[in-house]
CSV table of C-alpha atoms and ligand atoms in Angstrom, one decimal:
chain,number,residue,atom,x,y,z
W,1,MET,CA,-32.7,-21.5,-9.4
W,2,LYS,CA,-31.4,-24.5,-12.8
W,3,THR,CA,-33.7,-26.4,-14.0
W,4,GLU,CA,-33.3,-30.2,-14.2
W,5,VAL,CA,-36.2,-31.8,-16.4
W,6,VAL,CA,-37.8,-35.1,-15.3
W,7,ILE,CA,-39.1,-36.8,-17.8
W,8,LEU,CA,-41.7,-39.4,-16.2
W,9,ALA,CA,-41.1,-42.7,-20.2
W,10,ALA,CA,-41.0,-45.9,-18.4
W,11,GLY,CA,-44.6,-47.5,-18.8
W,12,LYS,CA,-45.3,-50.2,-21.4
W,13,GLY,CA,-48.6,-48.8,-23.3
W,14,THR,CA,-50.2,-51.6,-23.3
W,15,ARG,CA,-52.8,-50.2,-25.8
W,16,MET,CA,-50.7,-49.4,-28.2
W,17,ARG,CA,-50.8,-53.2,-29.2
W,18,SER,CA,-46.8,-52.6,-30.2
W,19,GLY,CA,-43.3,-54.0,-29.9
W,20,LEU,CA,-42.1,-50.2,-29.5
W,21,PRO,CA,-42.1,-48.3,-26.0
W,22,LYS,CA,-44.5,-46.2,-25.9
W,23,VAL,CA,-42.9,-43.6,-26.1
W,24,MET,CA,-41.3,-44.0,-29.3
W,25,HIS,CA,-44.0,-43.6,-31.1
W,26,PRO,CA,-43.6,-40.9,-34.2
W,27,ILE,CA,-45.4,-37.2,-33.8
W,28,ALA,CA,-44.3,-36.0,-37.7
W,29,GLY,CA,-41.5,-39.6,-38.0
W,30,LYS,CA,-39.9,-38.7,-35.0
W,31,PRO,CA,-40.5,-39.2,-31.3
W,32,MET,CA,-42.6,-38.2,-28.9
W,33,LEU,CA,-39.9,-38.3,-26.9
W,34,GLY,CA,-38.3,-36.4,-29.4
W,35,HIS,CA,-40.2,-33.6,-28.6
W,36,VAL,CA,-40.4,-33.4,-25.6
W,37,VAL,CA,-36.7,-34.0,-24.6
W,38,ASP,CA,-36.8,-30.5,-27.3
W,39,ALA,CA,-39.2,-29.0,-25.0
W,40,ALA,CA,-36.9,-29.3,-22.3
W,41,ARG,CA,-33.9,-27.9,-24.8
W,42,ALA,CA,-36.3,-24.3,-25.5
W,43,ILE,CA,-36.4,-23.9,-21.5
W,44,ASN,CA,-32.6,-24.4,-21.7
W,45,ALA,CA,-32.9,-27.1,-19.8
W,46,ALA,CA,-29.6,-27.5,-17.8
W,47,ASN,CA,-30.0,-32.1,-16.9
W,48,ILE,CA,-32.4,-33.4,-19.1
W,49,HIS,CA,-33.0,-36.7,-17.2
W,50,VAL,CA,-35.4,-39.4,-18.9
W,51,VAL,CA,-37.0,-42.3,-16.2
W,52,VAL,CA,-37.2,-45.3,-18.7
W,53,GLY,CA,-38.9,-49.1,-17.8
W,54,HIS,CA,-40.1,-50.7,-20.3
W,55,GLY,CA,-38.7,-51.6,-23.4
W,56,ALA,CA,-35.8,-49.1,-21.6
W,57,ASP,CA,-32.8,-50.5,-23.9
W,58,GLN,CA,-34.6,-49.6,-26.9
W,59,VAL,CA,-35.7,-45.9,-25.9
W,60,THR,CA,-31.6,-45.2,-25.0
W,61,ASP,CA,-30.5,-46.8,-28.1
W,62,ALA,CA,-32.3,-44.9,-30.0
W,63,PHE,CA,-31.3,-41.8,-27.8
W,64,ALA,CA,-28.0,-42.7,-27.6
W,65,ASP,CA,-26.5,-39.6,-28.8
W,66,SER,CA,-28.1,-36.6,-27.2
W,67,GLY,CA,-26.3,-36.1,-23.8
W,68,LEU,CA,-29.2,-37.3,-21.7
W,69,SER,CA,-29.1,-38.7,-18.9
W,70,TRP,CA,-31.5,-42.1,-18.2
W,71,VAL,CA,-33.0,-43.7,-14.9
W,72,GLU,CA,-34.1,-47.1,-14.8
W,73,GLN,CA,-37.0,-47.6,-12.6
W,74,LEU,CA,-36.9,-51.7,-13.1
W,75,GLU,CA,-40.9,-52.0,-11.3
W,76,GLN,CA,-43.6,-49.2,-12.3
W,77,LYS,CA,-44.5,-48.2,-8.9
W,78,GLY,CA,-46.7,-45.2,-9.6
W,79,THR,CA,-45.9,-41.9,-10.7
W,80,GLY,CA,-44.4,-40.9,-7.5
W,81,HIS,CA,-41.7,-43.6,-7.6
W,82,ALA,CA,-41.5,-43.2,-10.7
W,83,VAL,CA,-39.9,-39.5,-10.0
W,84,ALA,CA,-38.7,-39.9,-7.1
W,85,GLN,CA,-36.2,-43.1,-8.8
W,86,ALA,CA,-34.6,-39.6,-9.9
W,87,LEU,CA,-33.7,-37.5,-6.8
W,88,PRO,CA,-30.6,-38.7,-6.1
W,89,LYS,CA,-29.3,-37.5,-9.5
W,90,LEU,CA,-30.9,-33.7,-9.1
W,91,VAL,CA,-28.5,-31.5,-7.8
W,92,GLU,CA,-31.0,-29.9,-4.3
W,93,SER,CA,-30.6,-26.7,-5.9
W,94,SER,CA,-32.4,-26.5,-8.7
W,95,ARG,CA,-36.2,-26.7,-9.5
W,96,VAL,CA,-37.5,-29.5,-11.2
W,97,LEU,CA,-39.3,-29.9,-14.3
W,98,ILE,CA,-41.9,-32.9,-14.6
W,99,LEU,CA,-42.9,-34.0,-17.9
W,100,TYR,CA,-44.2,-37.4,-19.6
W,101,GLY,CA,-42.9,-38.4,-22.8
W,102,ASP,CA,-46.7,-39.6,-24.0
W,103,VAL,CA,-47.5,-35.8,-23.6
W,104,PRO,CA,-45.4,-34.8,-26.9
W,105,LEU,CA,-47.2,-31.3,-27.5
W,106,ILE,CA,-46.3,-29.4,-24.5
W,107,ALA,CA,-44.6,-25.4,-25.5
W,108,PRO,CA,-41.5,-24.4,-24.4
W,109,ASP,CA,-43.7,-21.0,-23.1
W,110,THR,CA,-46.1,-22.8,-21.3
W,111,LEU,CA,-43.2,-25.4,-19.8
W,112,ALA,CA,-41.2,-21.3,-19.2
W,113,ARG,CA,-45.4,-19.9,-17.1
W,114,LEU,CA,-45.5,-22.4,-15.1
W,115,LEU,CA,-41.4,-22.6,-13.8
W,116,ASP,CA,-42.0,-18.5,-13.2
W,117,LEU,CA,-44.2,-19.8,-11.0
W,118,CYS,CA,-42.3,-22.3,-9.2
W,119,GLY,CA,-39.7,-21.1,-6.7
W,120,ASP,CA,-38.2,-21.8,-2.6
W,121,THR,CA,-42.0,-21.6,-1.2
W,122,SER,CA,-43.5,-22.8,-3.9
W,123,MET,CA,-44.3,-25.0,-6.2
W,124,ALA,CA,-46.7,-24.6,-9.9
W,125,LEU,CA,-49.0,-27.7,-11.1
W,126,LEU,CA,-50.4,-26.9,-15.1
W,127,THR,CA,-54.0,-27.7,-15.1
W,128,THR,CA,-56.9,-27.5,-16.9
W,129,ASP,CA,-61.1,-27.3,-17.6
W,130,LEU,CA,-62.0,-30.6,-19.2
W,131,ASN,CA,-66.1,-31.5,-19.6
W,132,ASP,CA,-66.2,-34.5,-19.1
W,133,PRO,CA,-62.6,-35.0,-17.0
W,134,THR,CA,-63.1,-39.0,-16.7
W,135,GLY,CA,-60.0,-40.7,-15.9
W,136,TYR,CA,-57.7,-37.7,-14.7
W,137,GLY,CA,-56.6,-36.5,-10.9
W,138,ARG,CA,-58.6,-33.7,-9.7
W,139,ILE,CA,-57.9,-30.6,-8.6
W,140,VAL,CA,-59.2,-29.5,-5.2
W,141,ARG,CA,-59.3,-26.5,-3.7
W,142,GLU,CA,-60.0,-25.5,-0.6
W,143,PHE,CA,-61.8,-20.9,-0.9
W,144,ASP,CA,-60.0,-21.0,-4.7
W,145,LYS,CA,-55.7,-22.3,-2.4
W,146,VAL,CA,-55.0,-26.2,-4.2
W,147,VAL,CA,-55.2,-28.2,-1.3
W,148,ALA,CA,-55.1,-31.3,-2.8
W,149,ILE,CA,-55.3,-33.7,-6.4
W,150,VAL,CA,-57.9,-37.2,-5.4
W,151,GLU,CA,-57.4,-39.6,-8.5
W,152,GLN,CA,-60.3,-41.3,-10.4
W,153,LYS,CA,-60.3,-44.1,-8.4
W,154,ASP,CA,-60.0,-42.1,-5.2
W,155,ALA,CA,-62.2,-40.2,-5.5
W,156,SER,CA,-65.8,-39.0,-3.4
W,157,ARG,CA,-68.9,-38.6,-5.4
W,158,ASP,CA,-67.7,-34.5,-5.0
W,159,GLN,CA,-64.9,-34.9,-5.7
W,160,LEU,CA,-65.7,-36.9,-9.6
W,161,ALA,CA,-67.8,-33.4,-10.6
W,162,ILE,CA,-64.6,-30.8,-10.6
W,163,GLN,CA,-63.9,-30.8,-14.1
W,164,GLU,CA,-60.0,-29.1,-12.7
W,165,VAL,CA,-58.2,-31.7,-13.8
W,166,ASN,CA,-53.9,-32.6,-13.0
W,167,THR,CA,-51.8,-32.6,-16.0
W,168,GLY,CA,-49.6,-33.4,-13.5
W,169,ILE,CA,-46.6,-31.5,-15.8
W,170,MET,CA,-45.2,-29.5,-12.5
W,171,ALA,CA,-42.3,-27.1,-11.7
W,172,VAL,CA,-41.6,-27.8,-7.9
W,173,SER,CA,-37.6,-27.6,-5.9
W,174,ALA,CA,-35.6,-30.3,-5.7
W,175,ARG,CA,-35.1,-29.6,-2.3
W,176,HIS,CA,-38.7,-30.3,-1.5
W,177,LEU,CA,-38.8,-33.2,-3.8
W,178,ASN,CA,-36.1,-35.0,-1.6
W,179,SER,CA,-37.9,-34.0,1.9
W,180,TRP,CA,-41.4,-35.3,0.4
W,181,LEU,CA,-40.6,-38.4,-2.3
W,182,PRO,CA,-39.9,-40.5,0.7
W,183,LYS,CA,-43.0,-39.8,2.9
W,184,LEU,CA,-45.1,-40.8,-0.2
W,185,SER,CA,-47.1,-44.2,0.7
W,186,SER,CA,-48.7,-46.3,-1.4
W,187,ASP,CA,-52.0,-46.8,0.7
W,188,ASN,CA,-54.7,-46.0,-2.0
W,189,ALA,CA,-57.4,-47.2,-4.8
W,190,GLN,CA,-54.4,-48.8,-7.3
W,191,GLY,CA,-51.5,-49.3,-4.1
W,192,GLU,CA,-49.3,-47.1,-6.1
W,193,TYR,CA,-46.9,-44.2,-4.9
W,194,TYR,CA,-48.7,-41.3,-6.8
W,195,LEU,CA,-47.1,-38.7,-7.0
W,196,THR,CA,-49.8,-35.8,-6.7
W,197,ASP,CA,-49.7,-36.7,-3.2
W,198,ILE,CA,-46.9,-34.5,-2.8
W,199,ILE,CA,-49.6,-32.3,-3.2
W,200,THR,CA,-51.0,-31.9,0.0
W,201,MET,CA,-47.3,-32.5,2.4
W,202,ALA,CA,-46.7,-28.8,0.4
W,203,VAL,CA,-49.9,-27.6,1.9
W,204,ALA,CA,-49.1,-29.0,5.8
W,205,ASP,CA,-45.3,-27.4,4.9
W,206,GLY,CA,-46.4,-23.9,3.9
W,207,VAL,CA,-46.0,-24.5,0.7
W,208,SER,CA,-47.9,-22.4,-1.2
W,209,ILE,CA,-49.2,-24.4,-4.8
W,210,GLU,CA,-49.6,-22.2,-8.5
W,211,VAL,CA,-51.2,-22.6,-11.2
W,212,ALA,CA,-50.6,-22.3,-14.4
W,213,GLN,CA,-53.1,-23.7,-17.7
W,214,PRO,CA,-52.2,-24.4,-20.8
W,215,ALA,CA,-52.4,-22.5,-24.1
W,216,THR,CA,-54.7,-25.0,-25.8
W,217,SER,CA,-55.6,-28.1,-24.0
W,218,TRP,CA,-53.4,-29.9,-26.9
W,219,GLU,CA,-50.5,-29.2,-25.7
W,220,VAL,CA,-51.7,-31.5,-22.6
W,221,GLN,CA,-52.8,-34.2,-24.3
W,222,GLY,CA,-51.3,-38.0,-23.7
W,223,VAL,CA,-51.5,-40.5,-25.8
W,224,ASN,CA,-52.4,-44.2,-24.6
W,225,ASN,CA,-53.5,-46.5,-27.7
W,226,ARG,CA,-53.6,-45.2,-31.5
W,227,MET,CA,-56.4,-43.4,-31.9
W,228,GLN,CA,-55.2,-40.5,-29.8
W,229,LEU,CA,-51.7,-41.2,-31.7
W,230,ASN,CA,-53.5,-39.6,-35.3
W,231,GLU,CA,-55.5,-37.2,-34.0
W,232,LEU,CA,-52.2,-35.4,-32.0
W,233,GLU,CA,-50.8,-35.7,-35.6
W,234,ARG,CA,-53.5,-34.7,-37.2
W,235,TYR,CA,-53.1,-31.6,-34.6
W,236,TYR,CA,-50.1,-30.3,-35.2
W,237,GLN,CA,-49.9,-31.3,-39.0
W,238,GLN,CA,-52.2,-29.1,-39.4
W,239,CYS,CA,-50.4,-26.5,-36.8
W,240,ARG,CA,-47.6,-26.7,-39.6
W,241,ALA,CA,-50.2,-26.2,-42.3
W,242,LYS,CA,-51.6,-23.3,-40.7
W,243,GLU,CA,-47.3,-21.8,-40.7
W,244,LEU,CA,-47.6,-22.0,-44.1
W,245,MET,CA,-50.2,-19.9,-44.8
W,246,ALA,CA,-48.8,-17.5,-43.1
W,247,SER,CA,-46.3,-17.4,-44.9
W,248,GLY,CA,-47.5,-17.4,-47.9
W,249,ALA,CA,-48.0,-20.6,-49.6
W,250,THR,CA,-51.5,-21.5,-50.6
W,251,LEU,CA,-51.9,-24.5,-49.8
W,252,ALA,CA,-54.2,-27.0,-51.9
W,253,ASP,CA,-55.9,-28.7,-49.2
W,254,ALA,CA,-54.9,-27.3,-45.8
W,255,ALA,CA,-55.2,-31.2,-44.3
W,256,ARG,CA,-53.6,-33.5,-46.7
W,257,ILE,CA,-50.3,-32.0,-45.7
W,258,ASP,CA,-47.8,-34.1,-44.4
W,259,ILE,CA,-44.2,-31.9,-42.5
W,260,ARG,CA,-42.1,-34.3,-41.4
W,261,GLY,CA,-39.3,-32.0,-39.9
W,262,SER,CA,-38.5,-28.6,-41.3
W,263,LEU,CA,-40.3,-26.9,-44.7
W,264,THR,CA,-39.7,-23.4,-45.3
W,265,VAL,CA,-41.9,-21.5,-48.4
W,266,GLY,CA,-41.4,-18.4,-49.7
W,267,GLU,CA,-44.0,-16.2,-51.5
W,268,ASP,CA,-47.1,-17.7,-53.5
W,269,CYS,CA,-45.4,-21.5,-53.2
W,270,TYR,CA,-48.0,-23.4,-54.0
W,271,ILE,CA,-48.3,-27.0,-52.9
W,272,ASP,CA,-50.6,-29.1,-54.7
W,273,VAL,CA,-52.3,-32.2,-52.6
W,274,ASN,CA,-51.1,-35.5,-50.6
W,275,CYS,CA,-46.9,-34.0,-50.8
W,276,VAL,CA,-45.1,-35.2,-47.9
W,277,PHE,CA,-41.7,-33.0,-46.5
W,278,GLU,CA,-38.8,-34.9,-44.6
W,279,GLY,CA,-36.2,-34.2,-42.6
W,280,GLN,CA,-35.2,-30.7,-43.3
W,281,CYS,CA,-36.3,-28.7,-46.6
W,282,GLU,CA,-36.7,-25.6,-48.4
W,283,ILE,CA,-38.9,-24.3,-51.3
W,284,GLY,CA,-38.4,-20.8,-53.0
W,285,ALA,CA,-40.3,-17.9,-54.1
W,286,ASN,CA,-42.9,-19.9,-56.7
W,287,VAL,CA,-42.5,-22.6,-56.8
W,288,HIS,CA,-45.0,-25.3,-57.9
W,289,ILE,CA,-45.5,-28.9,-56.3
W,290,GLY,CA,-47.5,-30.7,-57.8
W,291,PRO,CA,-49.7,-33.2,-56.6
W,292,ASN,CA,-47.9,-36.4,-54.8
W,293,CYS,CA,-44.6,-35.2,-54.0
W,294,VAL,CA,-41.9,-36.6,-51.1
W,295,LEU,CA,-39.8,-33.8,-50.6
W,296,THR,CA,-36.5,-35.1,-48.2
W,297,ASN,CA,-33.8,-33.2,-47.1
W,298,SER,CA,-34.3,-30.7,-50.3
W,299,THR,CA,-33.9,-27.1,-51.7
W,300,VAL,CA,-36.1,-26.5,-54.2
W,301,ALA,CA,-34.6,-22.3,-55.3
W,302,SER,CA,-37.3,-20.0,-56.3
W,303,GLY,CA,-40.3,-19.8,-59.7
W,304,SER,CA,-39.0,-23.6,-60.1
W,305,THR,CA,-42.3,-26.8,-61.4
W,306,ILE,CA,-41.7,-29.9,-59.9
W,307,LYS,CA,-45.0,-32.1,-61.5
W,308,ALA,CA,-47.1,-34.6,-59.8
W,309,ASN,CA,-45.4,-38.2,-58.0
W,310,SER,CA,-42.1,-36.7,-58.2
W,311,VAL,CA,-40.1,-37.7,-54.7
W,312,LEU,CA,-36.9,-35.5,-55.1
W,313,GLU,CA,-33.6,-37.0,-51.8
W,314,ASP,CA,-31.4,-35.2,-51.1
W,315,ALA,CA,-31.3,-33.0,-53.7
W,316,VAL,CA,-30.8,-29.2,-55.1
W,317,VAL,CA,-32.8,-27.5,-57.6
W,318,GLY,CA,-31.9,-24.1,-59.0
W,319,GLU,CA,-33.8,-21.7,-60.3
W,320,GLY,CA,-37.0,-22.2,-62.9
W,321,CYS,CA,-36.4,-25.6,-63.3
W,322,ASP,CA,-38.9,-28.6,-64.8
W,323,VAL,CA,-39.0,-31.7,-63.2
W,324,GLY,CA,-40.9,-34.4,-63.0
W,325,PRO,CA,-43.9,-35.6,-63.2
W,326,PHE,CA,-42.7,-38.9,-61.7
W,327,ALA,CA,-38.5,-37.9,-61.9
W,328,ARG,CA,-36.9,-39.7,-59.4
W,329,LEU,CA,-33.6,-37.3,-57.1
W,330,ARG,CA,-31.8,-38.8,-55.4
W,331,PRO,CA,-28.8,-37.3,-53.2
W,332,GLY,CA,-26.2,-35.5,-54.7
W,333,THR,CA,-28.6,-34.0,-57.2
W,334,VAL,CA,-27.8,-30.6,-58.6
W,335,LEU,CA,-29.6,-29.1,-61.2
W,336,ALA,CA,-28.3,-25.6,-62.1
W,337,SER,CA,-31.3,-22.5,-63.2
W,338,ASN,CA,-33.8,-24.2,-65.7
W,339,ALA,CA,-32.7,-26.6,-66.3
W,340,LYS,CA,-35.3,-29.9,-66.7
W,341,ILE,CA,-36.1,-33.6,-65.8
W,342,GLY,CA,-38.9,-35.0,-67.0
W,343,ASN,CA,-40.7,-38.3,-67.0
W,344,PHE,CA,-39.2,-41.2,-65.6
W,345,VAL,CA,-35.9,-40.9,-65.1
W,346,GLU,CA,-33.2,-41.0,-62.0
W,347,THR,CA,-30.6,-39.3,-60.8
W,348,LYS,CA,-27.9,-39.4,-58.4
W,349,LYS,CA,-24.5,-37.5,-57.6
W,350,ALA,CA,-25.7,-35.7,-60.5
W,351,VAL,CA,-25.0,-32.0,-61.8
W,352,VAL,CA,-27.0,-31.2,-64.3
W,353,GLY,CA,-25.8,-27.5,-65.9
W,354,GLN,CA,-27.9,-25.0,-66.5
W,355,GLY,CA,-30.9,-25.0,-69.3
W,356,SER,CA,-30.0,-29.1,-69.7
W,357,LYS,CA,-32.3,-31.4,-70.8
W,358,VAL,CA,-33.1,-34.9,-69.9
W,359,ASN,CA,-36.5,-35.6,-70.1
W,360,HIS,CA,-37.7,-38.7,-70.9
W,361,LEU,CA,-37.3,-42.3,-69.4
W,362,SER,CA,-32.7,-42.4,-68.4
W,363,TYR,CA,-30.2,-43.0,-65.2
W,364,ILE,CA,-28.1,-40.0,-65.2
W,365,GLY,CA,-25.3,-41.4,-62.0
W,366,ASP,CA,-22.8,-40.1,-60.8
W,367,SER,CA,-22.6,-37.0,-64.0
W,368,GLU,CA,-21.3,-34.2,-64.2
W,369,LEU,CA,-23.1,-32.6,-67.3
W,370,GLY,CA,-21.9,-28.9,-68.6
W,371,ASP,CA,-24.7,-26.1,-70.2
W,372,ASN,CA,-27.8,-26.8,-72.4
W,373,VAL,CA,-26.8,-30.3,-73.6
W,374,ASN,CA,-29.6,-32.4,-74.2
W,375,VAL,CA,-29.5,-36.5,-73.0
W,376,GLY,CA,-32.3,-37.9,-75.4
W,377,ALA,CA,-34.9,-40.8,-74.5
W,378,GLY,CA,-33.5,-44.3,-72.7
W,379,THR,CA,-30.1,-42.8,-72.0
W,380,ILE,CA,-28.0,-45.0,-69.4
W,381,THR,CA,-24.8,-44.0,-67.4
W,382,CYS,CA,-23.1,-47.8,-66.9
W,383,ASN,CA,-21.4,-45.9,-64.0
W,384,TYR,CA,-20.8,-48.8,-61.9
W,385,ASP,CA,-18.8,-52.7,-63.4
W,386,GLY,CA,-20.2,-54.2,-59.5
W,387,VAL,CA,-17.6,-52.8,-57.9
W,388,ASN,CA,-16.7,-50.0,-58.9
W,389,LYS,CA,-18.9,-46.7,-59.6
W,390,SER,CA,-17.6,-44.3,-62.7
W,391,LYS,CA,-17.9,-40.7,-63.6
W,392,THR,CA,-19.5,-40.0,-66.6
W,393,VAL,CA,-18.4,-36.0,-67.8
W,394,ILE,CA,-20.7,-34.3,-70.6
W,395,GLY,CA,-20.0,-31.1,-71.8
W,396,ASP,CA,-21.9,-27.1,-72.0
W,397,GLY,CA,-24.3,-28.4,-75.7
W,398,ALA,CA,-23.6,-32.5,-76.0
W,399,PHE,CA,-26.4,-34.1,-78.1
W,400,ILE,CA,-27.1,-37.2,-76.7
W,401,GLY,CA,-29.4,-39.8,-79.5
W,402,SER,CA,-32.0,-41.6,-77.8
W,403,ASN,CA,-31.1,-44.5,-76.3
W,404,THR,CA,-27.3,-44.5,-75.5
W,405,SER,CA,-25.9,-45.9,-73.0
W,406,LEU,CA,-22.7,-44.3,-71.7
W,407,VAL,CA,-20.0,-47.1,-70.6
W,408,ALA,CA,-17.9,-45.0,-67.4
W,409,PRO,CA,-15.7,-44.1,-66.6
W,410,VAL,CA,-16.4,-41.9,-70.6
W,411,SER,CA,-16.5,-38.2,-71.0
W,412,VAL,CA,-18.5,-36.4,-74.5
W,413,GLY,CA,-16.9,-33.4,-75.1
W,414,LYS,CA,-18.7,-29.7,-76.0
W,415,ASN,CA,-21.4,-29.9,-79.5
W,416,ALA,CA,-20.6,-33.1,-79.4
W,417,THR,CA,-23.1,-35.3,-81.1
W,418,VAL,CA,-23.8,-39.4,-79.7
W,419,GLY,CA,-25.7,-42.0,-82.2
W,420,ALA,CA,-28.9,-42.5,-81.1
W,421,GLY,CA,-28.8,-46.1,-79.7
W,422,SER,CA,-24.6,-46.5,-79.4
W,423,THR,CA,-23.0,-47.8,-77.4
W,424,ILE,CA,-20.8,-45.6,-76.2
W,425,THR,CA,-16.7,-46.4,-74.3
W,426,SER,CA,-14.3,-43.5,-75.2
W,427,ASP,CA,-14.5,-40.2,-75.0
W,428,VAL,CA,-15.6,-38.3,-77.6
W,429,PRO,CA,-13.4,-34.8,-78.5
W,430,ASP,CA,-15.5,-32.2,-78.1
W,431,GLU,CA,-18.2,-31.4,-82.0
W,432,ASP,CA,-17.5,-34.7,-83.2
W,433,LEU,CA,-20.0,-36.7,-83.9
W,434,ALA,CA,-20.0,-40.9,-82.8
W,435,VAL,CA,-21.6,-43.4,-83.7
W,436,ALA,CA,-21.4,-46.8,-82.1
W,437,ARG,CA,-24.0,-48.9,-82.7
W,438,GLY,CA,-24.7,-52.1,-85.4
W,439,LYS,CA,-24.8,-50.4,-89.3
W,440,GLN,CA,-28.8,-51.5,-90.7
W,441,ARG,CA,-28.5,-53.5,-93.6
W,442,ASN,CA,-31.1,-54.3,-95.4
W,443,ILE,CA,-32.5,-57.3,-96.8
W,444,SER,CA,-35.2,-56.7,-99.9
W,445,GLY,CA,-37.4,-59.5,-100.4
W,446,TRP,CA,-38.0,-61.3,-97.6
W,447,LYS,CA,-40.6,-63.0,-96.4
W,448,ARG,CA,-42.0,-63.8,-93.4
W,449,PRO,CA,-42.3,-67.2,-92.0
W,450,THR,CA,-46.0,-68.6,-92.0
W,451,LYS,CA,-48.1,-71.1,-89.7
W,452,LYS,CA,-48.8,-74.5,-91.5
H,1,UD1,C1,-51.1,-39.6,-13.3
H,1,UD1,C2,-51.6,-37.8,-12.7
H,1,UD1,C3,-53.2,-37.7,-12.9
H,1,UD1,C4,-53.0,-37.1,-14.0
H,1,UD1,C5,-52.7,-37.9,-15.0
H,1,UD1,C6,-53.3,-36.9,-16.5
H,1,UD1,C7,-50.8,-39.7,-11.1
H,1,UD1,C8,-51.3,-40.6,-9.8
H,1,UD1,N1,-51.8,-39.5,-11.2
H,1,UD1,O1,-52.4,-40.6,-14.2
H,1,UD1,O2,-53.3,-37.0,-11.3
H,1,UD1,O3,-54.8,-36.6,-14.9
H,1,UD1,O4,-51.5,-38.6,-14.8
H,1,UD1,O5,-53.1,-37.6,-17.9
H,1,UD1,O6,-49.4,-38.8,-11.0
H,1,UD1,N2,-45.1,-44.2,-15.2
H,1,UD1,C9,-43.5,-43.9,-14.7
H,1,UD1,N3,-43.3,-44.9,-13.7
H,1,UD1,C10,-44.5,-45.4,-13.4
H,1,UD1,C11,-45.7,-45.1,-13.4
H,1,UD1,C12,-46.4,-44.2,-14.6
H,1,UD1,O7,-43.1,-44.1,-15.4
H,1,UD1,O8,-44.1,-46.6,-12.1
H,1,UD1,C13,-45.4,-42.5,-15.8
H,1,UD1,C14,-46.8,-44.0,-17.4
H,1,UD1,O9,-45.1,-44.2,-18.9
H,1,UD1,C15,-47.4,-43.0,-18.1
H,1,UD1,C16,-47.6,-41.5,-16.9
H,1,UD1,O10,-45.9,-41.6,-16.2
H,1,UD1,O11,-46.7,-41.6,-19.0
H,1,UD1,C17,-48.4,-41.7,-15.8
H,1,UD1,O12,-48.3,-42.7,-15.3
H,1,UD1,P1,-49.9,-43.1,-16.1
H,1,UD1,O13,-50.1,-44.5,-15.1
H,1,UD1,O14,-50.8,-43.0,-16.7
H,1,UD1,O15,-51.1,-41.6,-14.6
H,1,UD1,P2,-52.5,-41.6,-14.7
H,1,UD1,O16,-52.8,-42.7,-13.6
H,1,UD1,O17,-52.6,-41.2,-15.4
H,2,CA,CA1,-52.7,-41.5,-18.6
């Protein structure tokens, strides 16, 4: 049987107090809905239908290119009504997995187990046992068999004591949904069309109700307010931190690292406190990352050190490099092995050769530096004339004196030397010394003005 997924995401999320639709709020930098879609993809769903209502445009725009099928629910008349809006799109022979855009951490393994329990003559519910079941639909059993789900507001005193609750996630054949959903009524305490009422219809039709439970209750935790959003964020980050430690990284504090994307680590990495990793990052063995670093889509090869407060974006750092503290490597920075980028240095589209050093207070943009180049403190590549970006090329072994301006396009030859304070506007040949600065003049006996 093919699996089709229906994700309910039409609710307003009033308690978020936000202009953003609830399912767009991020966990680890990705909208909650994105996490649910990923889980649906992981179980190879044939189609993923998303029921949207409040803020529908914001949701569909954000996921415009993700091949999702959109279903609009103009008025939120309950979970049964929401699923019913998707009925015309469902293939009769498929089984349908119902997920929620605000239950982001559901695990594909759990969904696979649930789907295995759903067939032509059975449907499957994901339930969990809670010490405090308040607010949830209760799972009513007779002789161990599930016979109904009763909502908090419709429950009797005895039913309220039941601790097994409905997570809302279920798997049921499209054929059964087609026959049951049109028969739902809104004659209940909330005046809504409850999806949960299909359970009694299933029982009446002799369809067996199977039950699975998630590996941890975090998987079925919904988000209604920003406190719950934060609880899930912290749980998620804790899981990522454990994975890193299992791969051989030491974390100064497993509670003070945030991974918003994917991070792979080699053995014996050390990551100090308050580092953030975004997008796809990769760090090799024996890499040391100091406190407060932010890495976005960057790679750091083995044996390199990124010192405190450095920011790397779309950067590639070779083996044995030394970066920071307070370095900013912007997109297109590529450091060959053993390069050094020191404090208050900004690089952009800069290829820096082996063993080259830019140790202090520099801007190196649109540049190609050979091997063993030394760039003195305060050196700036003037790469922009207000309209065009131009390139600076510096050959192997060149020495650029402090406070040099390199007015691009310009090149400095191999083993050439530039005197401190120079403004270099034309190419410097290999091995030459270039000095381009006002000549010093000393005036002897000069008297400073004095105050009257
Ligand atoms: C639902 C279940 C309850 C379960 C609980 C788990 C029903 C009737 N009850 O209750 O048994 O314990 O979830 O959290 O199903 N939604 C729509 N359109 C609608 C109504 C809801 O898209 O018309 C979406 C909401 O955005 C939300 C989800 O469905 O993400 C659940 O709706 P909600 O009203 O919160 O259901 P509960 O009352 O919590
Ligand atoms: Ca809810």
